[in-house]
Tab-separated table of C-alpha atoms in Angstrom:
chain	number	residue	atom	x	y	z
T	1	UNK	CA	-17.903	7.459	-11.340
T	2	UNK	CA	-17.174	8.294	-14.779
T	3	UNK	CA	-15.467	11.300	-13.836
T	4	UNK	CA	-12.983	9.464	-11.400
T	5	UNK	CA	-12.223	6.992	-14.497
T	6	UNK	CA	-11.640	9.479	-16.854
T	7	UNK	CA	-8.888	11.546	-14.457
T	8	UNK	CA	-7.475	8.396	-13.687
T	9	UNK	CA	-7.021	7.478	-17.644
T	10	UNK	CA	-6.186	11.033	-18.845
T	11	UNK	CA	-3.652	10.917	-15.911
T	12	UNK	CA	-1.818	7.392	-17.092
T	13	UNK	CA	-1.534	8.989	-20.830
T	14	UNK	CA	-0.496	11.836	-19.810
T	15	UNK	CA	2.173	10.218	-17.717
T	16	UNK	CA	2.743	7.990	-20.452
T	17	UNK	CA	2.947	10.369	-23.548
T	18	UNK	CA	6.008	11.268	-21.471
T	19	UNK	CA	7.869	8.449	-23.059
T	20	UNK	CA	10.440	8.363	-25.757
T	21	UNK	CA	11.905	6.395	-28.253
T	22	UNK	CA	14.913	5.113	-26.891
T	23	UNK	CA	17.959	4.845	-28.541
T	24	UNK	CA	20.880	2.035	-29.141
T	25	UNK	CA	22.534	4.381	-26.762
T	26	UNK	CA	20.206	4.853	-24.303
T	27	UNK	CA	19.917	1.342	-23.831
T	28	UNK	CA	23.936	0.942	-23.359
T	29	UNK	CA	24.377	3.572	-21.021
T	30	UNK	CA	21.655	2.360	-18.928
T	31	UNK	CA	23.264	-0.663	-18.480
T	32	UNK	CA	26.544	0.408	-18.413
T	33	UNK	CA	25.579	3.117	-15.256
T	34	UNK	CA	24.261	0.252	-13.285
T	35	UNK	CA	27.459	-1.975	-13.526
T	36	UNK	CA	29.302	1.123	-12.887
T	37	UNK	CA	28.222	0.349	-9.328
T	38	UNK	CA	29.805	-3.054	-9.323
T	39	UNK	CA	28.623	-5.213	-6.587
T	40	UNK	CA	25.681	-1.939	-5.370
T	41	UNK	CA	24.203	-2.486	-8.587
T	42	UNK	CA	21.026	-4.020	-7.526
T	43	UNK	CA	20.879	-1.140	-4.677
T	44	UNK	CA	20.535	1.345	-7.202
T	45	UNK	CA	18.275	-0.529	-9.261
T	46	UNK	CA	15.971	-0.536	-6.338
T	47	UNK	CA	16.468	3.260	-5.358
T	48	UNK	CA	15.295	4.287	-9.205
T	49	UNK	CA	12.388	2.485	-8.839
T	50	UNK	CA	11.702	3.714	-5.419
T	51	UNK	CA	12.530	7.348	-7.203
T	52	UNK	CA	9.495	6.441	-9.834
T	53	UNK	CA	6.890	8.120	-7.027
T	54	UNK	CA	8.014	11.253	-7.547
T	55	UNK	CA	10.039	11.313	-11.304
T	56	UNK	CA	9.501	9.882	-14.117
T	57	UNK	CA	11.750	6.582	-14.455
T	58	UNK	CA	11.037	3.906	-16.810
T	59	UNK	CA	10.851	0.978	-14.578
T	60	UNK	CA	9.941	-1.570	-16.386
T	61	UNK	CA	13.526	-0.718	-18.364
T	62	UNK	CA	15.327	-1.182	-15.122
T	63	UNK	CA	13.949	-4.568	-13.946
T	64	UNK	CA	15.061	-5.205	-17.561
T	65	UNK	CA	18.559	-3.826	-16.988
T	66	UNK	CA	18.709	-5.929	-13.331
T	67	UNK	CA	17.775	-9.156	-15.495
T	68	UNK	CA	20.602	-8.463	-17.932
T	69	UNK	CA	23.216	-8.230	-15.174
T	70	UNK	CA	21.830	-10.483	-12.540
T	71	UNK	CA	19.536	-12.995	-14.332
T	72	UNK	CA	16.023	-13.771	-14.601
T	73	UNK	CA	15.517	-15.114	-11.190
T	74	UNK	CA	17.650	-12.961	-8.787
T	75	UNK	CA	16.811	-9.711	-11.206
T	76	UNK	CA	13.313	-10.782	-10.457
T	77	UNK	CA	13.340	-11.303	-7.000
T	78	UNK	CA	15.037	-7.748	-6.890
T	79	UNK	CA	12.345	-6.244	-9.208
T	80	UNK	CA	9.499	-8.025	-7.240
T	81	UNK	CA	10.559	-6.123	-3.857
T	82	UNK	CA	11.466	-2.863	-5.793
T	83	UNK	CA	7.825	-2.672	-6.989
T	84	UNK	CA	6.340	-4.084	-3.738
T	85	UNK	CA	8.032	-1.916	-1.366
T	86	UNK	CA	7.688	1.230	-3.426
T	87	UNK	CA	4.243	0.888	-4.116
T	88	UNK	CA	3.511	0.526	-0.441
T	89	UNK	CA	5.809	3.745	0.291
T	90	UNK	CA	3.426	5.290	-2.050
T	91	UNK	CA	0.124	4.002	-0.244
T	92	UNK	CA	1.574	4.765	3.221
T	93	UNK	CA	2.298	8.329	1.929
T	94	UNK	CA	-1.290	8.807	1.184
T	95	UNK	CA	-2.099	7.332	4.895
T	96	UNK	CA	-0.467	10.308	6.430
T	97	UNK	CA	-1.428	14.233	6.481
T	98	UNK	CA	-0.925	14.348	3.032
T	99	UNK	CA	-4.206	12.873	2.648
T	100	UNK	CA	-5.521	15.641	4.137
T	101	UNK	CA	-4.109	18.194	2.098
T	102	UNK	CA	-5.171	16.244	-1.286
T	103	UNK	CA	-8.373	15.998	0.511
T	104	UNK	CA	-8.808	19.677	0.816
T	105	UNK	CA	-7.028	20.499	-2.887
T	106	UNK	CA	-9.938	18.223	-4.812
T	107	UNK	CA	-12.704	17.942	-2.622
T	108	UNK	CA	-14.902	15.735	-0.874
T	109	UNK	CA	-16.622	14.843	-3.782
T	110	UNK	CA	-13.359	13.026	-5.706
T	111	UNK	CA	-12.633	11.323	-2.745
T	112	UNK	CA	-15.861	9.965	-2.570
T	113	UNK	CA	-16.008	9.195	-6.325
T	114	UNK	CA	-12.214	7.837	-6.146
T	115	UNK	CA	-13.679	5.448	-2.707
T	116	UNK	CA	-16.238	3.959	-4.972
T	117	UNK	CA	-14.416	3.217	-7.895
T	118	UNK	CA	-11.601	1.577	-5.968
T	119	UNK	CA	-13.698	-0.632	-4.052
T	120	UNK	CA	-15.309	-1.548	-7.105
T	121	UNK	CA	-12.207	-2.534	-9.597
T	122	UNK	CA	-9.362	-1.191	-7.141
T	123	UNK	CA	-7.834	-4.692	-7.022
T	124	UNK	CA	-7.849	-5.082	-11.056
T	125	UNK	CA	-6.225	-1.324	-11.009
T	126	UNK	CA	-3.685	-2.235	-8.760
T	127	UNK	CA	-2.496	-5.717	-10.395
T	128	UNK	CA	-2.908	-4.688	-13.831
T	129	UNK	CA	-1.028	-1.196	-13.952
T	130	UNK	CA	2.092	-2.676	-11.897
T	131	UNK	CA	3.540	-2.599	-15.761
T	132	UNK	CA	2.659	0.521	-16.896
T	133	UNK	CA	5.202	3.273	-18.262
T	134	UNK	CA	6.737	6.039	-15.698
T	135	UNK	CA	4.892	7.465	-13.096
T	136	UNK	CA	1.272	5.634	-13.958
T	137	UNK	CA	1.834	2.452	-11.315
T	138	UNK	CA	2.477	5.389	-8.348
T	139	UNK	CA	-0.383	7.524	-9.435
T	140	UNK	CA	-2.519	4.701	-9.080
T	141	UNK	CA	-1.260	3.098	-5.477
T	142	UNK	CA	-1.618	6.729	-4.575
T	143	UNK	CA	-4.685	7.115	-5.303
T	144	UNK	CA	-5.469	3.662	-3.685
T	145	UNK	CA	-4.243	5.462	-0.460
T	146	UNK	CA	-6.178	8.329	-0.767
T	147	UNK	CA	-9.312	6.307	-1.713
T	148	UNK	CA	-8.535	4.243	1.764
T	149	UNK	CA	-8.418	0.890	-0.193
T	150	UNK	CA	-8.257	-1.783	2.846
T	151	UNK	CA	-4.166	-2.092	3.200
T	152	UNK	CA	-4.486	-5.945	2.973
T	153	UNK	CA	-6.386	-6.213	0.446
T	154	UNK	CA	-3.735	-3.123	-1.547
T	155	UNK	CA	-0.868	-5.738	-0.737
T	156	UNK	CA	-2.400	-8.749	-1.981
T	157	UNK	CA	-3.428	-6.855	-5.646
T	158	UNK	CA	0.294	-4.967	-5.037
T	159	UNK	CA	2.018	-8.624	-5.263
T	160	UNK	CA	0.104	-10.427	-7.554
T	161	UNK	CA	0.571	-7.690	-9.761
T	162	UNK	CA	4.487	-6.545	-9.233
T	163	UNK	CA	5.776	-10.242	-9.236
T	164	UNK	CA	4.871	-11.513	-12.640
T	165	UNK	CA	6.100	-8.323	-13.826
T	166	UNK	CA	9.053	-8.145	-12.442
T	167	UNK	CA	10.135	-11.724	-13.703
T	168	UNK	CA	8.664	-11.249	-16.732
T	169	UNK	CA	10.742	-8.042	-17.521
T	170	UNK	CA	14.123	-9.781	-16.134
T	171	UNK	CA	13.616	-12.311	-18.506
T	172	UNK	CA	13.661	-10.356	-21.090
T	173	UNK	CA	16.572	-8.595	-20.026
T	174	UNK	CA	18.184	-11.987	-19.010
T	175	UNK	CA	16.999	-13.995	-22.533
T	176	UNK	CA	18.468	-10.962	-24.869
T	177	UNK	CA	21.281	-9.926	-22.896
T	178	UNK	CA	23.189	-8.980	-25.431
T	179	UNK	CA	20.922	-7.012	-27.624
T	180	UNK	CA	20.411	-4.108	-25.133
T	181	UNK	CA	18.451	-1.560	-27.495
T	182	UNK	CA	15.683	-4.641	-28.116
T	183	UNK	CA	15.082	-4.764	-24.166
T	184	UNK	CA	15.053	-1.402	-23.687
T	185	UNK	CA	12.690	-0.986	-26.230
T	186	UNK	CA	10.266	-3.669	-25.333
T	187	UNK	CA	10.355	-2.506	-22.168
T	188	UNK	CA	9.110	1.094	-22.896
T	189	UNK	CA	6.665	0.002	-26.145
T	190	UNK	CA	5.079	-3.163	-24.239
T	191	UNK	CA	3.820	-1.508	-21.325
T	192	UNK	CA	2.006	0.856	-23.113
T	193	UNK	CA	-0.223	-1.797	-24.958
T	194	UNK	CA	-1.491	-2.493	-21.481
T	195	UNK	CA	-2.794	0.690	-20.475
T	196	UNK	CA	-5.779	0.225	-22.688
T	197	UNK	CA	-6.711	-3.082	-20.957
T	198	UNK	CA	-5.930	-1.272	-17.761
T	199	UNK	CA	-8.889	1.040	-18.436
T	200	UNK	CA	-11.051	-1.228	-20.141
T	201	UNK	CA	-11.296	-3.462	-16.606
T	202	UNK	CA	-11.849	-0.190	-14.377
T	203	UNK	CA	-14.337	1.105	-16.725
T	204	UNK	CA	-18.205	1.463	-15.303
T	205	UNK	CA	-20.386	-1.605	-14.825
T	206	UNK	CA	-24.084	-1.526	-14.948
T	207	UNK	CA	-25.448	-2.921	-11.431
């Protein structure tokens, strides 16, 4: 059990450590690339966080970027199914023969380790690291997948999780608009504070 935890946490810094300070230009040419596509700006703001299972995109910083150009409520509602949708791609991915291959690349005995821990605080995983920096939120619905985490009870802990962030990271794009380097940066430095609750809730329980 311990084991499983401590992949899973190593994993999410690792992932995390891969974060930089931004910079005042960062921050204006990431919104200035998504207006570039005029009205396809929320499609693209969907596709980079669909991209975030396989690269390393900040998207907490897009939702951010969709809230500065569309508002807190419609940048929301486009963040909410960005994170929804991709975190199920993820899952469904790890329904298919992939599974099989990880299966056979760690061994039976993660799998069984990974089962137990995610029918133990799976849920808590799921809602609470829908904020977390790069690749962290699709390492962990992947791992949901692999684990076989019961696919309604993955979507419930996928929404309740993805929704508040998703309006909660528009509206800070949305309420400082026009100081793009102060939501870029909260929306790289506040995930991170998260990650330690994150672990702290999936951490070992004594029966």
């Amino acid at each position: 059990m311990r084991s499983s935890l401590t992949i899973i946490g190593a994993l999410a810094i690792l992932l995390a450590s891969c974060a930089r300070i931004p910079t005042d230009q960062d921050a204006n040419d990431a919104v200035s690339m998504l207006r570039d596509y005029d009205s396809w700006a929320w499609a693209v703001g969907i596709a980079l966080i669909w991209a975030d299972l396989v690269l390393p995109v900040p998207q907490t910083a897009v939702i951010a970027d969709l809230g500065i150009i569309y508002g807190t409520v419609f940048g929301g509602l486009l963040g909410s199914v960005a994170l929804i949708t991709s975190g199920i791609l993820g899952y469904a991915l790890m329904r298919t023969s992939a599974r099989r291959f990880v299966d056979r690349l760690v061994g039976r005995r993660f799998r069984s380790k990974t089962e137990s821990l995610f029918d133990r605080s799976g849920a808590w995983a799921i809602v609470l690291s829908r904020s977390l920096p790069y690749s962290v939120p699709e390492a962990i619905v992947f791992l949901a997948g692999f684990a076989g985490m019961p696919m309604g009870k993955f979507i419930m802990a996928l929404t309740v999780g993805s929704v508040p962030t998703a309006f909660a990271f528009a509206a800070i794009g949305a309420g400082w608009a026009d100081q793009p380097i102060l939501v870029l940066m909260v929306s790289y430095v506040l995930p991170m504070l998260l990650l330690p609750i994150v672990l702290y809730l999936m951490r070992p329980r004594a029966s």
